[in-house]
Amino acid sequence: MRVVEWYSWHFPELKNIVTDVIKYCKLVQLIGIKDKFDFDLNKDKITEITEDEEITEKIQKVSNLSVGQELSNEDLSNIVNFSNEIISLYNTRTLLWNYMDNKLNILAPNLKELVGNRLTSRLISHAGSLLNLAKSPCSSIQIFGAEKALFNSLKGNKRTPKFGIIYNSSYISKVPPKLKGKMSRYLSSKISIVTRIDTFSENPTNNYGVVLKKQLEDKILHMIKGVKLSKNIDYINTAEQLYNDTIERTRQELGDEQGKTDKKKKK
């Protein structure tokens, strides 16, 4: 981190106390030149950033014993500007992440529940749209992102890749190397199922994603430890029951709200 390296010439002990980058940048902006900063007067402001009084005490203590060199006003100005850029980028990233999270809750709740925000967005982006992803067979989903390696292996008569983007999934990282190919096939089949549910369901919920996520976790235990795995139909029946219960509960809530609205109109 460039700001940490730069400011450490002046206050090297701070990076060992505050490891969070955003908090570090905010402290750099607040403290500036430590010899001119009144820690007693600004103790509450430091605690507001660190969210820990003990850390605030440590910062104040080491500032008096710091072995850092002096910092010019020009260097400080550049460090503060750099810190502003980092905080701004972080805020933008958080804003976009929240936007994506809200959108996926509406467009692909089951897929998001199954594989998370990051992998869901990468799969949809690679396919071009949620509809294109739903139309893709699970064998294609399995090697999304590894098409070039696939063509090269076919051309050179070598072993074909077993996974692409989905390699980043936590499900695949949990199994031994010799089982990763098998797990990737199983995962891609579940991705294909929940994507089609999200695309063509009139009232999409995350119920199928929750149940199939449990099925994937059970599958991992079955592959590694030999734990008995329930039948596929049992998981589907459970998901359907949850879905029906959710729809019924939503209808009742909407009915109650409509009834309250009608009563207000009559009054």
mmCIF file of C-alpha atoms in Angstrom:
data_model
loop_
_atom_site.group_PDB
_atom_site.id
_atom_site.type_symbol
_atom_site.label_atom_id
_atom_site.label_comp_id
_atom_site.label_asym_id
_atom_site.label_seq_id
_atom_site.Cartn_x
_atom_site.Cartn_y
_atom_site.Cartn_z
ATOM 1 C CA MET A 1 0.000 0.000 0.000
ATOM 2 C CA ARG A 2 1.684 3.197 -1.224
ATOM 3 C CA VAL A 3 0.167 5.503 1.419
ATOM 4 C CA VAL A 4 1.319 3.182 4.213
ATOM 5 C CA GLU A 5 4.851 3.030 2.792
ATOM 6 C CA TRP A 6 4.981 6.779 2.315
ATOM 7 C CA TYR A 7 3.586 7.797 5.713
ATOM 8 C CA SER A 8 5.629 5.130 7.507
ATOM 9 C CA TRP A 9 8.739 7.258 6.964
ATOM 10 C CA HIS A 10 7.127 9.732 9.353
ATOM 11 C CA PHE A 11 5.070 7.463 11.660
ATOM 12 C CA PRO A 12 6.234 3.832 11.140
ATOM 13 C CA GLU A 13 4.537 2.460 14.277
ATOM 14 C CA LEU A 14 1.023 3.313 13.075
ATOM 15 C CA LYS A 15 0.870 0.550 10.439
ATOM 16 C CA ASN A 16 1.454 -2.105 13.119
ATOM 17 C CA ILE A 17 -1.457 -0.828 15.209
ATOM 18 C CA VAL A 18 -4.007 -0.055 12.480
ATOM 19 C CA THR A 19 -4.167 -2.716 9.767
ATOM 20 C CA ASP A 20 -7.387 -1.592 8.080
ATOM 21 C CA VAL A 21 -6.456 0.493 5.023
ATOM 22 C CA ILE A 22 -9.440 2.865 5.143
ATOM 23 C CA LYS A 23 -9.027 3.560 8.849
ATOM 24 C CA TYR A 24 -5.312 4.122 8.264
ATOM 25 C CA CYS A 25 -5.998 6.665 5.505
ATOM 26 C CA LYS A 26 -8.513 8.512 7.696
ATOM 27 C CA LEU A 27 -5.994 8.661 10.535
ATOM 28 C CA VAL A 28 -3.335 9.996 8.172
ATOM 29 C CA GLN A 29 -5.704 12.793 7.166
ATOM 30 C CA LEU A 30 -6.528 13.555 10.793
ATOM 31 C CA ILE A 31 -3.060 13.326 12.377
ATOM 32 C CA GLY A 32 -0.936 14.750 9.571
ATOM 33 C CA ILE A 33 2.397 15.762 11.116
ATOM 34 C CA LYS A 34 2.309 13.930 14.455
ATOM 35 C CA ASP A 35 4.578 16.390 16.295
ATOM 36 C CA LYS A 36 2.089 19.207 15.667
ATOM 37 C CA PHE A 37 -1.001 17.105 16.416
ATOM 38 C CA ASP A 38 -2.717 17.404 19.811
ATOM 39 C CA PHE A 39 -3.667 13.824 20.694
ATOM 40 C CA ASP A 40 -5.377 14.780 23.970
ATOM 41 C CA LEU A 41 -7.627 17.288 22.248
ATOM 42 C CA ASN A 42 -8.530 14.958 19.362
ATOM 43 C CA LYS A 43 -8.774 11.697 21.288
ATOM 44 C CA ASP A 44 -12.496 11.311 20.556
ATOM 45 C CA LYS A 45 -11.950 11.838 16.828
ATOM 46 C CA ILE A 46 -9.305 9.100 16.730
ATOM 47 C CA THR A 47 -11.591 6.729 18.652
ATOM 48 C CA GLU A 48 -14.380 7.502 16.198
ATOM 49 C CA ILE A 49 -12.138 6.226 13.391
ATOM 50 C CA THR A 50 -10.522 3.278 15.183
ATOM 51 C CA GLU A 51 -13.727 2.263 17.025
ATOM 52 C CA ASP A 52 -11.535 1.070 19.886
ATOM 53 C CA GLU A 53 -10.273 3.117 22.841
ATOM 54 C CA GLU A 54 -7.361 0.738 23.460
ATOM 55 C CA ILE A 55 -6.061 1.301 19.933
ATOM 56 C CA THR A 56 -6.392 5.056 20.468
ATOM 57 C CA GLU A 57 -4.293 4.796 23.630
ATOM 58 C CA LYS A 58 -1.638 2.777 21.779
ATOM 59 C CA ILE A 59 -1.449 5.348 18.977
ATOM 60 C CA GLN A 60 -1.016 8.181 21.451
ATOM 61 C CA LYS A 61 1.623 6.257 23.394
ATOM 62 C CA VAL A 62 3.786 5.275 20.415
ATOM 63 C CA SER A 63 3.543 8.759 18.878
ATOM 64 C CA ASN A 64 5.696 10.091 21.729
ATOM 65 C CA LEU A 65 8.291 7.361 21.153
ATOM 66 C CA SER A 66 8.172 7.281 17.356
ATOM 67 C CA VAL A 67 11.463 6.951 15.491
ATOM 68 C CA GLY A 68 10.059 8.386 12.261
ATOM 69 C CA GLN A 69 11.684 11.247 10.408
ATOM 70 C CA GLU A 70 10.218 14.690 9.799
ATOM 71 C CA LEU A 71 7.639 15.182 7.057
ATOM 72 C CA SER A 72 7.472 18.261 4.835
ATOM 73 C CA ASN A 73 4.179 20.029 4.143
ATOM 74 C CA GLU A 74 4.494 19.175 0.447
ATOM 75 C CA ASP A 75 4.861 15.455 1.173
ATOM 76 C CA LEU A 76 1.958 15.576 3.621
ATOM 77 C CA SER A 77 -0.241 17.300 1.048
ATOM 78 C CA ASN A 78 0.464 14.557 -1.506
ATOM 79 C CA ILE A 79 -0.150 11.800 1.054
ATOM 80 C CA VAL A 80 -3.479 13.346 2.090
ATOM 81 C CA ASN A 81 -4.557 13.698 -1.546
ATOM 82 C CA PHE A 82 -3.619 10.085 -2.176
ATOM 83 C CA SER A 83 -5.608 9.050 0.912
ATOM 84 C CA ASN A 84 -8.629 10.960 -0.376
ATOM 85 C CA GLU A 85 -8.458 9.044 -3.657
ATOM 86 C CA ILE A 86 -8.328 5.704 -1.840
ATOM 87 C CA ILE A 87 -11.291 6.540 0.401
ATOM 88 C CA SER A 88 -13.255 7.800 -2.608
ATOM 89 C CA LEU A 89 -12.574 4.575 -4.536
ATOM 90 C CA TYR A 90 -13.557 2.512 -1.508
ATOM 91 C CA ASN A 91 -16.850 4.414 -1.145
ATOM 92 C CA THR A 92 -17.572 3.958 -4.853
ATOM 93 C CA ARG A 93 -16.808 0.252 -4.586
ATOM 94 C CA THR A 94 -19.136 -0.083 -1.579
ATOM 95 C CA LEU A 95 -21.888 1.793 -3.414
ATOM 96 C CA LEU A 96 -21.580 -0.434 -6.488
ATOM 97 C CA TRP A 97 -21.417 -3.574 -4.356
ATOM 98 C CA ASN A 98 -24.649 -2.621 -2.553
ATOM 99 C CA TYR A 99 -26.292 -1.798 -5.888
ATOM 100 C CA MET A 100 -25.257 -5.169 -7.320
ATOM 101 C CA ASP A 101 -26.443 -6.955 -4.184
ATOM 102 C CA ASN A 102 -29.888 -5.349 -4.399
ATOM 103 C CA LYS A 103 -30.183 -6.085 -8.123
ATOM 104 C CA LEU A 104 -29.207 -9.728 -7.709
ATOM 105 C CA ASN A 105 -31.773 -10.116 -4.925
ATOM 106 C CA ILE A 106 -34.404 -9.231 -7.527
ATOM 107 C CA LEU A 107 -32.993 -10.785 -10.717
ATOM 108 C CA ALA A 108 -31.186 -13.914 -9.512
ATOM 109 C CA PRO A 109 -31.942 -14.597 -5.829
ATOM 110 C CA ASN A 110 -31.386 -18.357 -6.066
ATOM 111 C CA LEU A 111 -28.110 -18.119 -7.973
ATOM 112 C CA LYS A 112 -26.852 -15.451 -5.580
ATOM 113 C CA GLU A 113 -27.768 -17.626 -2.603
ATOM 114 C CA LEU A 114 -26.014 -20.610 -4.161
ATOM 115 C CA VAL A 115 -22.666 -19.124 -5.233
ATOM 116 C CA GLY A 116 -22.570 -15.565 -3.837
ATOM 117 C CA ASN A 117 -22.505 -12.082 -5.368
ATOM 118 C CA ARG A 118 -19.101 -12.141 -7.009
ATOM 119 C CA LEU A 119 -19.403 -15.451 -8.858
ATOM 120 C CA THR A 120 -23.012 -14.731 -9.846
ATOM 121 C CA SER A 121 -22.057 -11.421 -11.450
ATOM 122 C CA ARG A 122 -19.082 -13.002 -13.250
ATOM 123 C CA LEU A 123 -21.206 -15.821 -14.654
ATOM 124 C CA ILE A 124 -23.916 -13.448 -15.893
ATOM 125 C CA SER A 125 -21.299 -11.094 -17.351
ATOM 126 C CA HIS A 126 -19.553 -13.938 -19.175
ATOM 127 C CA ALA A 127 -22.812 -15.296 -20.592
ATOM 128 C CA GLY A 128 -24.003 -11.834 -21.641
ATOM 129 C CA SER A 129 -27.291 -11.959 -19.732
ATOM 130 C CA LEU A 130 -29.210 -14.050 -17.235
ATOM 131 C CA LEU A 131 -31.298 -15.479 -20.088
ATOM 132 C CA ASN A 132 -28.182 -16.567 -21.996
ATOM 133 C CA LEU A 133 -26.858 -18.187 -18.833
ATOM 134 C CA ALA A 134 -30.148 -20.033 -18.387
ATOM 135 C CA LYS A 135 -29.944 -21.304 -21.970
ATOM 136 C CA SER A 136 -26.387 -22.572 -21.497
ATOM 137 C CA PRO A 137 -25.966 -26.293 -20.753
ATOM 138 C CA CYS A 138 -24.207 -27.176 -17.514
ATOM 139 C CA SER A 139 -21.253 -28.570 -19.498
ATOM 140 C CA SER A 140 -20.679 -25.083 -20.949
ATOM 141 C CA ILE A 141 -21.143 -23.361 -17.575
ATOM 142 C CA GLN A 142 -18.503 -25.673 -16.138
ATOM 143 C CA ILE A 143 -15.785 -24.300 -18.450
ATOM 144 C CA PHE A 144 -16.931 -20.656 -18.677
ATOM 145 C CA GLY A 145 -13.733 -18.602 -18.769
ATOM 146 C CA ALA A 146 -11.562 -21.507 -19.951
ATOM 147 C CA GLU A 147 -12.641 -21.597 -23.614
ATOM 148 C CA LYS A 148 -9.189 -20.721 -24.912
ATOM 149 C CA ALA A 149 -7.603 -23.510 -22.874
ATOM 150 C CA LEU A 150 -10.286 -25.896 -24.148
ATOM 151 C CA PHE A 151 -9.632 -25.103 -27.813
ATOM 152 C CA ASN A 152 -5.862 -25.347 -27.327
ATOM 153 C CA SER A 153 -6.220 -28.732 -25.632
ATOM 154 C CA LEU A 154 -8.467 -30.032 -28.417
ATOM 155 C CA LYS A 155 -6.068 -28.724 -31.033
ATOM 156 C CA GLY A 156 -3.044 -30.280 -29.326
ATOM 157 C CA ASN A 157 -4.880 -33.477 -28.422
ATOM 158 C CA LYS A 158 -4.314 -32.855 -24.702
ATOM 159 C CA ARG A 159 -6.468 -33.133 -21.584
ATOM 160 C CA THR A 160 -9.358 -30.660 -21.562
ATOM 161 C CA PRO A 161 -9.902 -28.257 -18.633
ATOM 162 C CA LYS A 162 -12.440 -29.280 -15.997
ATOM 163 C CA PHE A 163 -13.399 -25.831 -14.750
ATOM 164 C CA GLY A 164 -13.228 -22.126 -15.528
ATOM 165 C CA ILE A 165 -14.779 -19.270 -13.547
ATOM 166 C CA ILE A 166 -16.435 -21.644 -11.080
ATOM 167 C CA TYR A 167 -12.982 -22.720 -9.860
ATOM 168 C CA ASN A 168 -13.168 -19.662 -7.557
ATOM 169 C CA SER A 169 -16.186 -21.150 -5.790
ATOM 170 C CA SER A 170 -15.743 -22.148 -2.160
ATOM 171 C CA TYR A 171 -17.333 -25.519 -2.903
ATOM 172 C CA ILE A 172 -14.480 -26.546 -5.199
ATOM 173 C CA SER A 173 -11.796 -25.230 -2.846
ATOM 174 C CA LYS A 174 -13.133 -27.459 -0.059
ATOM 175 C CA VAL A 175 -12.543 -30.759 -1.878
ATOM 176 C CA PRO A 176 -9.206 -32.527 -2.594
ATOM 177 C CA PRO A 177 -7.568 -31.980 -6.029
ATOM 178 C CA LYS A 178 -8.626 -35.377 -7.362
ATOM 179 C CA LEU A 179 -12.308 -34.540 -6.659
ATOM 180 C CA LYS A 180 -12.345 -30.969 -8.011
ATOM 181 C CA GLY A 181 -13.399 -32.060 -11.510
ATOM 182 C CA LYS A 182 -16.285 -34.107 -10.159
ATOM 183 C CA MET A 183 -17.348 -31.274 -7.864
ATOM 184 C CA SER A 184 -17.223 -28.744 -10.711
ATOM 185 C CA ARG A 185 -19.623 -30.883 -12.772
ATOM 186 C CA TYR A 186 -21.981 -31.201 -9.830
ATOM 187 C CA LEU A 187 -21.829 -27.461 -9.089
ATOM 188 C CA SER A 188 -22.416 -26.447 -12.718
ATOM 189 C CA SER A 189 -25.546 -28.625 -12.825
ATOM 190 C CA LYS A 190 -26.957 -26.845 -9.764
ATOM 191 C CA ILE A 191 -26.045 -23.453 -11.235
ATOM 192 C CA SER A 192 -27.952 -24.388 -14.389
ATOM 193 C CA ILE A 193 -31.033 -25.381 -12.367
ATOM 194 C CA VAL A 194 -31.260 -22.272 -10.181
ATOM 195 C CA THR A 195 -30.519 -19.959 -13.127
ATOM 196 C CA ARG A 196 -33.489 -21.345 -15.044
ATOM 197 C CA ILE A 197 -35.683 -21.003 -11.968
ATOM 198 C CA ASP A 198 -34.620 -17.362 -11.553
ATOM 199 C CA THR A 199 -35.166 -16.625 -15.246
ATOM 200 C CA PHE A 200 -38.537 -18.250 -15.824
ATOM 201 C CA SER A 201 -40.195 -18.174 -12.388
ATOM 202 C CA GLU A 202 -43.053 -15.693 -12.012
ATOM 203 C CA ASN A 203 -42.295 -15.117 -8.333
ATOM 204 C CA PRO A 204 -38.565 -15.771 -7.817
ATOM 205 C CA THR A 205 -37.414 -16.341 -4.238
ATOM 206 C CA ASN A 206 -34.166 -17.692 -2.844
ATOM 207 C CA ASN A 207 -35.731 -20.912 -1.482
ATOM 208 C CA TYR A 208 -34.288 -23.204 -4.143
ATOM 209 C CA GLY A 209 -30.873 -21.626 -3.708
ATOM 210 C CA VAL A 210 -30.959 -22.231 0.052
ATOM 211 C CA VAL A 211 -31.882 -25.918 -0.328
ATOM 212 C CA LEU A 212 -29.462 -26.644 -3.185
ATOM 213 C CA LYS A 213 -26.702 -24.913 -1.237
ATOM 214 C CA LYS A 214 -27.375 -27.368 1.585
ATOM 215 C CA GLN A 215 -27.282 -30.188 -0.980
ATOM 216 C CA LEU A 216 -23.868 -29.049 -2.219
ATOM 217 C CA GLU A 217 -22.528 -28.908 1.335
ATOM 218 C CA ASP A 218 -23.894 -32.407 1.977
ATOM 219 C CA LYS A 219 -22.296 -33.576 -1.273
ATOM 220 C CA ILE A 220 -18.901 -32.337 -0.097
ATOM 221 C CA LEU A 221 -19.255 -34.294 3.152
ATOM 222 C CA HIS A 222 -20.317 -37.330 1.139
ATOM 223 C CA MET A 223 -17.284 -37.057 -1.163
ATOM 224 C CA ILE A 224 -14.747 -36.455 1.604
ATOM 225 C CA LYS A 225 -16.084 -38.395 4.600
ATOM 226 C CA GLY A 226 -18.574 -40.769 3.005
ATOM 227 C CA VAL A 227 -21.574 -39.274 4.836
ATOM 228 C CA LYS A 228 -24.839 -40.619 3.428
ATOM 229 C CA LEU A 229 -26.460 -38.244 0.916
ATOM 230 C CA SER A 230 -30.235 -37.834 0.651
ATOM 231 C CA LYS A 231 -31.983 -38.403 -2.657
ATOM 232 C CA ASN A 232 -32.177 -35.507 -5.099
ATOM 233 C CA ILE A 233 -35.995 -35.607 -5.069
ATOM 234 C CA ASP A 234 -35.995 -35.010 -1.299
ATOM 235 C CA TYR A 235 -34.116 -31.727 -1.714
ATOM 236 C CA ILE A 236 -36.409 -30.635 -4.551
ATOM 237 C CA ASN A 237 -39.531 -31.428 -2.510
ATOM 238 C CA THR A 238 -38.140 -29.435 0.409
ATOM 239 C CA ALA A 239 -37.406 -26.474 -1.874
ATOM 240 C CA GLU A 240 -40.897 -26.616 -3.393
ATOM 241 C CA GLN A 241 -42.484 -26.677 0.060
ATOM 242 C CA LEU A 242 -40.429 -23.674 1.171
ATOM 243 C CA TYR A 243 -41.307 -21.850 -2.050
ATOM 244 C CA ASN A 244 -45.040 -22.499 -1.632
ATOM 245 C CA ASP A 245 -44.923 -21.389 2.001
ATOM 246 C CA THR A 246 -43.110 -18.183 1.035
ATOM 247 C CA ILE A 247 -45.606 -17.369 -1.733
ATOM 248 C CA GLU A 248 -48.560 -18.046 0.573
ATOM 249 C CA ARG A 249 -47.078 -15.896 3.332
ATOM 250 C CA THR A 250 -46.440 -13.067 0.852
ATOM 251 C CA ARG A 251 -50.023 -13.227 -0.418
ATOM 252 C CA GLN A 252 -51.377 -13.076 3.125
ATOM 253 C CA GLU A 253 -49.205 -10.051 3.926
ATOM 254 C CA LEU A 254 -50.344 -8.305 0.740
ATOM 255 C CA GLY A 255 -53.951 -9.172 1.582
ATOM 256 C CA ASP A 256 -53.623 -7.694 5.068
ATOM 257 C CA GLU A 257 -52.096 -4.504 3.662
ATOM 258 C CA GLN A 258 -54.860 -4.251 1.053
ATOM 259 C CA GLY A 259 -57.488 -4.728 3.763
ATOM 260 C CA LYS A 260 -55.991 -1.923 5.848
ATOM 261 C CA THR A 261 -55.918 0.350 2.790
ATOM 262 C CA ASP A 262 -59.591 -0.371 2.004
ATOM 263 C CA LYS A 263 -60.617 0.400 5.591
ATOM 264 C CA LYS A 264 -58.802 3.742 5.454
ATOM 265 C CA LYS A 265 -60.579 4.623 2.199
ATOM 266 C CA LYS A 266 -63.998 3.819 3.705
ATOM 267 C CA LYS A 267 -63.262 6.069 6.675
#
